[in-house]
């Protein structure tokens, strides 16, 4: 639950609780209805649990979601469910633990959940840690069972269930790093189990690599909201007066909260030479006429799927010569990379394809020392001073999705139908880089799209946002002509 003690969560500003008040709080509360309709993806959730079951016959599997983190007395950080538990159960609440108990033919799933506050104790109303009047009506285990279509039990039953497994010395694997109570007390991490547990994390990541049909719809939903957010930003970006990066960051965040849950990661909004800072997230600069603005932003939708999109906009309306030269190299790399993305193609091949185009461009700009072939030599890779990161990564419930997959299934593996990944080559010419001609210093360009691997090639989920330089200029002009709008769930792309 909380990561600091309950007594520490009481603030010095809290009033004392006289008995008459506490007594009065225990009475006269009417039960309220709650939606227990099964979630639309219940069959997908069950199918995912079945796939995990098949990977570990006869073993107990423990997948926690994690706890609320407290920023200070009574003030929690927003809770985001652990992605593996969310993928297996659809449960967004803190503290839940999914256990797959082995049977003769597979596993029985049980989701251990925090029960409701007990209204007869008054705690429900007085406890700021889990009181429902502070945080909202929770589902009881029975209600959650109906909604998520998975058997549930109260969290208090978990120690007994795990204790029985441990006492019988049966095989168990735990997804580590989410629940301190499990990792330190219930099933402590030991040198003996570290490797076994790591395999559970790897298999979960690998199962999540291939998206099911419902997940693909969620990703498109997140991308569509993100496109709207980019449009919102373009409509507020004045061509002829300085614009604070925070204004842009805030305009996108407004869209993310209206059409989704939140931003999927800290928005990167960098103007001028901050375009060359990969994960600039302070966003406290000002972008000025004549400069470019790099926007790396993604909406996380209501089901936890995130987009990850980057565009570079010429604030005044058209790219300057040097800006355009660098932009066109990155655009060529992006197009070459997209042409390579298809099932059966090695992830590394896409990487090499994109990087060679960037290296050739760096050479043409007079930046690259030596030949392109020398720079591309795996023993040298000198071009990386200006490319800094790979062509892309898997995308899904996490912006850098499936991060525990084994190398042979991801970076050293091949692409497969229904993988979703980013295509995001970039060039970053730092303002203090003396190997770069003065007129090119401080120019950073990344073009990032979200791409579905199809049976025969790929589909760009973020294609509604143009990428070719002249099309970006035209789109920016069109957005400006349309004018600012307040975000609404009814908005449609375009
Ligand atoms: N926004 C993080 C990334 O592009 O990987
Ligand atoms: Mn990315
Ligand atoms: Mn990004």
XYZ file of C-alpha atoms and ligand atoms in Angstrom:
501
model
C 0.000 0.000 0.000
C 1.720 3.179 1.124
C 5.492 3.380 0.995
C 5.666 5.442 4.173
C 4.037 4.568 7.497
C 0.374 5.235 8.007
C 1.057 7.498 11.021
C 3.302 9.646 8.838
C 0.398 10.244 6.502
C -1.484 12.235 9.126
C -0.655 15.895 8.705
C 0.013 18.361 11.489
C -2.934 20.262 10.043
C -5.425 17.470 10.782
C -8.117 18.231 13.368
C -8.610 15.717 16.178
C -11.594 13.355 15.913
C -14.041 13.637 18.842
C -15.922 10.425 19.644
C -19.314 11.925 18.779
C -18.070 12.760 15.285
C -16.467 9.316 14.813
C -19.668 7.613 16.007
C -21.834 9.705 13.721
C -19.649 8.727 10.768
C -20.493 5.054 11.237
C -24.213 5.459 10.561
C -26.720 6.415 7.914
C -24.809 5.651 4.735
C -26.728 4.208 1.814
C -24.940 1.810 -0.564
C -24.374 3.143 -4.054
C -24.553 1.204 -7.285
C -21.477 0.642 -9.363
C -20.929 -0.513 -12.924
C -20.131 -4.223 -13.006
C -20.607 -4.760 -16.730
C -17.765 -6.934 -18.024
C -14.970 -4.920 -19.642
C -15.042 -5.197 -23.462
C -11.662 -6.909 -23.662
C -12.362 -9.630 -21.070
C -11.825 -12.454 -23.567
C -8.487 -10.963 -24.638
C -7.421 -10.751 -21.000
C -8.289 -14.414 -20.433
C -6.418 -15.418 -23.589
C -3.304 -13.562 -22.421
C -3.406 -15.341 -19.037
C -3.712 -18.654 -20.869
C -0.589 -17.865 -22.909
C 1.366 -17.076 -19.743
C 0.076 -20.279 -18.148
C 1.371 -22.339 -21.068
C 4.866 -20.890 -20.622
C 5.237 -22.077 -17.011
C 3.366 -25.350 -16.418
C 3.178 -26.498 -12.804
C 4.592 -23.275 -11.334
C 2.957 -20.585 -9.212
C 3.257 -17.169 -10.862
C 2.934 -13.940 -8.880
C 2.385 -10.650 -10.733
C 1.846 -7.552 -8.536
C 0.815 -4.116 -9.765
C 2.526 -1.948 -7.137
C 1.459 0.582 -4.549
C 0.504 4.210 -4.415
C 3.541 6.413 -3.789
C 3.057 9.316 -1.460
C 4.543 12.657 -2.249
C 3.888 14.017 1.200
C 1.287 13.864 3.974
C -1.920 12.681 2.391
C -0.905 13.691 -1.129
C -0.341 10.725 -3.447
C 1.337 10.725 -6.829
C -1.125 9.629 -9.521
C -1.173 5.826 -9.556
C -0.402 3.991 -12.792
C -0.935 0.206 -12.725
C 2.002 -2.062 -13.472
C 1.869 -2.762 -17.205
C 2.142 -6.544 -16.923
C -0.702 -6.813 -14.435
C -2.751 -4.381 -16.491
C -2.137 -6.476 -19.616
C -3.232 -9.657 -17.826
C -6.238 -8.346 -15.870
C -7.335 -4.870 -16.989
C -7.172 -3.779 -13.325
C -6.115 -0.139 -12.868
C -6.236 -0.105 -9.048
C -3.214 -0.157 -6.727
C -2.090 -3.096 -4.582
C -3.643 -5.908 -6.643
C -1.663 -9.110 -7.101
C -2.454 -11.695 -9.760
C -1.504 -15.250 -8.873
C -1.658 -18.110 -11.340
C -2.054 -21.245 -9.221
C -0.971 -24.397 -11.105
C -3.511 -27.149 -11.741
C -3.298 -30.491 -13.529
C -4.222 -28.866 -16.833
C -2.925 -25.299 -16.575
C -3.471 -22.608 -13.970
C -6.302 -21.072 -11.974
C -6.020 -17.289 -11.919
C -6.880 -15.375 -8.745
C -6.656 -11.602 -8.524
C -6.056 -10.576 -4.906
C -7.518 -7.105 -4.432
C -7.767 -4.481 -1.725
C -11.284 -4.777 -0.307
C -13.637 -1.862 0.183
C -13.485 0.303 3.303
C -15.844 -0.943 6.008
C -18.529 1.739 6.459
C -19.568 0.397 9.855
C -16.128 1.286 11.245
C -16.278 4.879 9.997
C -12.830 4.246 8.571
C -14.199 4.589 5.079
C -14.707 8.265 5.722
C -11.938 9.147 8.128
C -8.976 7.370 6.591
C -7.258 9.519 4.044
C -5.043 6.611 2.924
C -7.785 4.380 1.566
C -11.045 5.941 2.683
C -13.512 5.911 -0.174
C -14.730 9.417 0.562
C -11.181 10.597 -0.079
C -10.447 8.511 -3.154
C -13.776 7.324 -4.545
C -15.886 4.174 -4.471
C -13.843 1.010 -4.919
C -15.141 -2.239 -6.351
C -15.545 -5.064 -3.884
C -13.742 -8.293 -4.825
C -17.065 -9.728 -6.045
C -17.818 -6.632 -8.127
C -14.323 -6.654 -9.602
C -14.737 -10.326 -10.471
C -17.831 -9.464 -12.505
C -16.207 -6.515 -14.206
C -12.850 -8.055 -15.109
C -14.154 -11.612 -15.496
C -11.355 -13.082 -13.363
C -11.769 -14.823 -9.989
C -10.863 -12.483 -7.122
C -10.051 -12.799 -3.427
C -9.341 -10.224 -0.728
C -5.694 -9.198 -0.459
C -5.680 -10.517 3.110
C -5.867 -14.062 1.661
C -2.598 -13.651 -0.253
C -0.123 -14.444 2.570
C -1.940 -17.710 3.335
C -2.034 -18.746 -0.316
C 1.666 -17.970 -0.814
C 2.588 -19.472 2.551
C 1.086 -22.793 1.451
C 3.144 -22.767 -1.752
C 6.345 -21.996 0.164
C 5.633 -24.612 2.839
C 5.121 -27.258 0.153
C 8.383 -26.135 -1.533
C 6.573 -25.751 -4.830
C 8.062 -23.753 -7.702
C 7.127 -20.083 -7.699
C 8.164 -17.095 -9.805
C 7.578 -13.466 -8.907
C 7.546 -10.316 -11.018
C 9.978 -8.231 -8.961
C 10.213 -4.553 -8.264
C 6.529 -3.739 -7.850
C 5.546 -4.811 -4.336
C 8.030 -4.226 -1.523
C 5.993 -6.398 0.858
C 6.290 -9.385 -1.467
C 9.950 -8.758 -2.375
C 11.160 -8.372 1.200
C 8.806 -10.451 3.333
C 6.349 -12.751 1.584
C 8.708 -14.118 -1.080
C 12.090 -12.448 -0.476
C 14.510 -12.028 -3.349
C 17.466 -14.427 -3.039
C 20.446 -15.139 -5.305
C 18.789 -18.498 -6.056
C 15.533 -17.124 -7.385
C 16.816 -13.993 -9.174
C 17.362 -15.733 -12.499
C 14.085 -17.662 -12.333
C 12.179 -14.474 -11.596
C 13.942 -12.598 -14.388
C 12.652 -15.188 -16.838
C 9.061 -14.451 -15.809
C 9.649 -10.746 -16.562
C 11.227 -11.660 -19.907
C 8.415 -13.972 -20.950
C 5.804 -11.359 -20.049
C 7.620 -8.780 -22.184
C 7.919 -11.250 -25.049
C 4.228 -12.171 -24.906
C 3.419 -8.470 -25.050
C 5.502 -7.950 -28.214
C 2.688 -9.142 -30.499
C -0.379 -6.957 -30.026
C -3.871 -8.430 -30.215
C -6.648 -6.809 -32.194
C -8.007 -4.962 -29.162
C -4.580 -3.543 -28.337
C -4.143 -2.318 -31.909
C -7.388 -0.368 -31.595
C -6.141 1.132 -28.310
C -2.861 2.187 -29.873
C -4.665 3.820 -32.781
C -6.893 5.583 -30.253
C -3.827 6.914 -28.397
C -2.228 8.018 -31.668
C -5.421 9.764 -32.817
C -5.594 11.730 -29.555
C -1.911 12.584 -29.998
C -2.551 13.878 -33.520
C -5.257 16.133 -32.098
C -2.763 17.340 -29.492
C -0.199 18.219 -32.179
C -2.932 20.096 -34.027
C -3.818 21.994 -30.824
C -0.201 22.995 -30.418
C 0.219 24.100 -34.033
C -2.898 26.254 -33.701
C -1.345 28.111 -30.740
C 2.152 28.541 -32.104
C 2.424 32.152 -33.250
C 4.671 32.667 -36.310
C 5.944 36.076 -35.366
C 6.141 36.344 -31.562
C 8.081 34.257 -29.003
C 6.166 31.299 -27.557
C 6.991 29.773 -24.132
C 7.641 26.033 -24.348
C 5.450 25.580 -21.264
C 2.481 26.987 -23.171
C 2.974 24.283 -25.791
C 3.540 21.585 -23.145
C 0.340 22.702 -21.401
C -1.715 22.766 -24.598
C -0.778 19.153 -25.281
C -1.345 18.114 -21.649
C -4.858 19.591 -21.842
C -5.592 17.360 -24.833
C -4.043 14.345 -23.100
C -6.337 14.731 -20.082
C -9.451 15.316 -22.168
C -8.994 12.517 -24.715
C -6.950 10.118 -22.610
C -5.623 9.448 -19.153
C -2.473 11.576 -19.242
C 0.692 12.061 -21.229
C 2.443 8.715 -21.760
C 5.821 10.253 -20.826
C 7.142 13.721 -20.071
C 6.573 15.837 -23.165
C 9.715 17.086 -24.885
C 9.178 20.647 -26.138
C 12.458 22.178 -27.238
C 12.904 25.325 -29.266
C 16.064 26.572 -31.011
C 19.209 24.819 -29.804
C 17.171 22.774 -27.313
C 16.013 20.722 -30.315
C 19.364 18.955 -29.903
C 18.629 17.839 -26.299
C 17.132 14.375 -26.678
C 14.867 14.294 -23.640
C 14.578 17.999 -22.849
C 11.643 18.031 -20.440
C 12.095 21.222 -18.397
C 10.368 22.964 -21.284
C 11.063 26.305 -19.676
C 12.587 28.018 -22.661
C 11.033 30.265 -25.262
C 10.924 29.441 -28.953
C 11.428 32.412 -31.235
C 10.496 33.295 -34.816
C 12.948 31.732 -37.262
C 13.735 28.812 -34.944
C 12.446 25.260 -35.122
C 10.497 23.555 -32.334
C 10.958 19.845 -31.611
C 7.868 18.215 -30.093
C 8.103 14.628 -28.765
C 4.722 13.936 -27.187
C 2.250 11.087 -26.738
C -1.169 10.644 -25.174
C -1.735 7.612 -22.939
C -5.323 6.526 -23.489
C -7.818 5.385 -20.864
C -6.638 1.774 -21.114
C -2.963 2.653 -20.656
C -1.685 2.481 -24.245
C 0.583 5.307 -25.321
C 1.593 6.966 -28.554
C 5.126 8.324 -29.073
C 5.362 10.896 -31.846
C 7.935 13.557 -32.751
C 7.683 16.400 -35.220
C 9.906 19.404 -35.855
C 8.048 22.555 -36.826
C 9.487 25.724 -38.375
C 7.916 28.356 -36.164
C 7.818 31.091 -38.804
C 6.142 28.767 -41.295
C 9.034 27.592 -43.495
C 12.333 25.871 -42.759
C 15.531 27.877 -43.207
C 18.196 26.455 -45.539
C 20.391 24.851 -42.880
C 17.355 23.569 -40.951
C 15.941 22.077 -44.113
C 19.238 20.416 -45.084
C 19.381 18.537 -41.793
C 15.654 17.836 -41.827
C 15.756 16.264 -45.289
C 18.513 13.848 -44.230
C 16.464 12.632 -41.276
C 13.393 12.392 -43.493
C 15.321 10.259 -45.995
C 16.476 7.996 -43.163
C 12.914 7.650 -41.911
C 11.638 6.725 -45.386
C 14.411 4.171 -45.908
C 13.669 2.663 -42.497
C 9.959 2.428 -43.213
C 10.643 0.761 -46.552
C 12.543 -1.934 -44.642
C 9.954 -2.668 -41.920
C 8.183 -5.984 -42.623
C 7.685 -9.349 -40.948
C 10.812 -11.488 -40.899
C 13.174 -8.513 -41.213
C 15.861 -8.279 -38.536
C 15.481 -5.386 -36.097
C 19.209 -4.693 -36.619
C 18.738 -4.485 -40.390
C 16.265 -1.629 -39.984
C 18.748 -0.002 -37.633
C 21.598 -0.255 -40.138
C 19.388 0.996 -42.971
C 18.402 4.135 -41.073
C 21.877 4.793 -39.728
C 23.597 4.460 -43.113
C 21.351 7.180 -44.565
C 22.154 9.417 -41.606
C 25.878 8.720 -41.963
C 25.725 9.542 -45.671
C 23.963 12.789 -44.839
C 26.537 13.671 -42.195
C 29.237 13.041 -44.766
C 27.503 15.271 -47.321
C 27.296 18.034 -44.699
C 31.062 17.740 -44.176
C 30.678 16.603 -40.579
C 31.595 12.919 -40.674
C 35.332 12.244 -40.300
C 36.487 9.620 -42.801
C 34.311 7.613 -45.159
C 30.768 6.392 -44.567
C 31.970 2.785 -44.646
C 34.569 3.536 -41.985
C 31.953 5.234 -39.840
C 29.570 2.272 -40.251
C 32.256 -0.263 -39.281
C 30.834 -2.026 -36.197
C 34.228 -1.548 -34.531
C 33.969 2.232 -35.001
C 30.365 3.556 -35.322
C 31.688 7.119 -35.186
C 28.533 8.521 -36.787
C 26.809 7.951 -33.465
C 28.237 11.196 -32.060
C 25.424 12.882 -34.026
C 22.681 10.193 -34.073
C 22.900 9.201 -30.408
C 20.020 6.678 -30.349
C 18.624 3.802 -32.365
C 15.951 3.936 -35.038
C 13.142 3.018 -32.654
C 11.649 0.727 -30.040
C 8.545 -1.302 -29.305
C 5.457 0.601 -28.220
C 2.386 -0.421 -26.244
C 1.393 -0.092 -22.606
C 4.847 1.404 -22.030
C 6.503 3.957 -24.252
C 9.605 1.766 -24.275
C 7.537 -1.398 -24.340
C 8.610 -4.978 -23.635
C 11.908 -3.842 -22.125
C 12.588 -7.180 -20.397
C 12.424 -9.235 -23.594
C 15.555 -11.272 -24.203
C 17.855 -9.880 -26.923
C 17.060 -12.725 -29.317
C 13.362 -11.791 -29.185
C 13.890 -8.034 -29.640
C 17.111 -6.215 -30.534
C 18.743 -9.304 -32.029
C 15.432 -10.700 -33.278
C 13.168 -10.264 -36.276
C 10.023 -8.221 -36.713
C 6.682 -10.030 -36.738
C 3.136 -9.210 -37.769
C 1.386 -7.077 -35.143
C 4.526 -5.748 -33.559
C 4.099 -2.012 -33.027
C 7.255 0.062 -32.941
C 8.478 3.571 -33.417
C 10.477 4.800 -36.394
C 12.453 7.739 -35.053
C 15.806 8.516 -36.593
C 17.375 11.791 -35.536
C 20.383 14.043 -35.967
C 21.608 16.222 -33.131
C 24.171 18.905 -33.918
C 25.048 20.337 -30.528
C 25.575 24.097 -30.200
C 28.982 23.477 -28.585
C 30.207 20.862 -31.111
C 33.336 22.183 -32.774
C 33.306 19.343 -35.315
C 30.128 20.804 -36.824
C 30.192 23.820 -39.212
C 29.091 26.924 -37.322
C 25.942 27.453 -39.417
C 24.657 23.968 -38.504
C 25.285 24.082 -34.765
C 22.247 23.908 -32.520
C 20.050 22.096 -35.042
C 18.326 18.965 -33.800
C 15.848 16.940 -35.849
C 13.931 13.810 -34.923
C 10.999 12.489 -36.915
C 9.073 9.835 -35.005
C 6.125 7.747 -36.131
C 4.269 4.799 -34.650
C 4.291 1.834 -36.992
C 2.335 -1.414 -37.127
C 4.018 -4.391 -38.767
C 1.395 -5.916 -41.083
C 1.360 -9.268 -42.900
C 3.078 -7.772 -45.908
C 4.875 -4.646 -44.699
C 3.783 -1.911 -42.359
C 1.205 0.749 -41.653
C 2.061 4.126 -40.130
C -0.488 4.711 -37.358
C 0.522 8.372 -37.097
C 0.291 9.083 -40.841
C -2.287 11.834 -40.198
C 0.654 14.037 -39.205
C 2.773 14.783 -42.294
C 6.522 14.331 -42.246
C 7.938 15.661 -45.561
C 9.232 19.189 -45.016
C 6.914 20.957 -47.486
C 3.923 18.984 -46.194
C 4.778 19.913 -42.616
C 4.857 23.573 -43.667
C 1.474 23.273 -45.377
C -0.063 21.432 -42.409
C 1.214 24.111 -40.021
C -0.342 26.814 -42.181
C -3.655 24.913 -42.317
C -3.745 24.478 -38.556
C -3.036 28.146 -38.002
C -5.811 29.070 -40.359
C -8.247 26.816 -38.450
C -7.388 28.641 -35.213
C -7.231 27.582 -31.535
C -9.871 25.330 -30.014
C -10.608 23.937 -26.553
C -10.123 20.138 -26.548
C -13.249 18.028 -26.708
C -13.836 14.295 -26.905
C -15.843 15.004 -30.052
C -12.879 16.406 -31.977
C -11.799 14.418 -35.013
C -8.419 14.449 -36.692
C -8.075 16.934 -39.542
N 9.748 9.805 -26.197
C 10.747 8.865 -25.902
C 11.244 8.217 -27.097
O 11.038 8.705 -28.185
O 11.803 7.157 -27.064
Mn 10.333 6.819 -29.060
Mn 9.457 9.999 -28.593
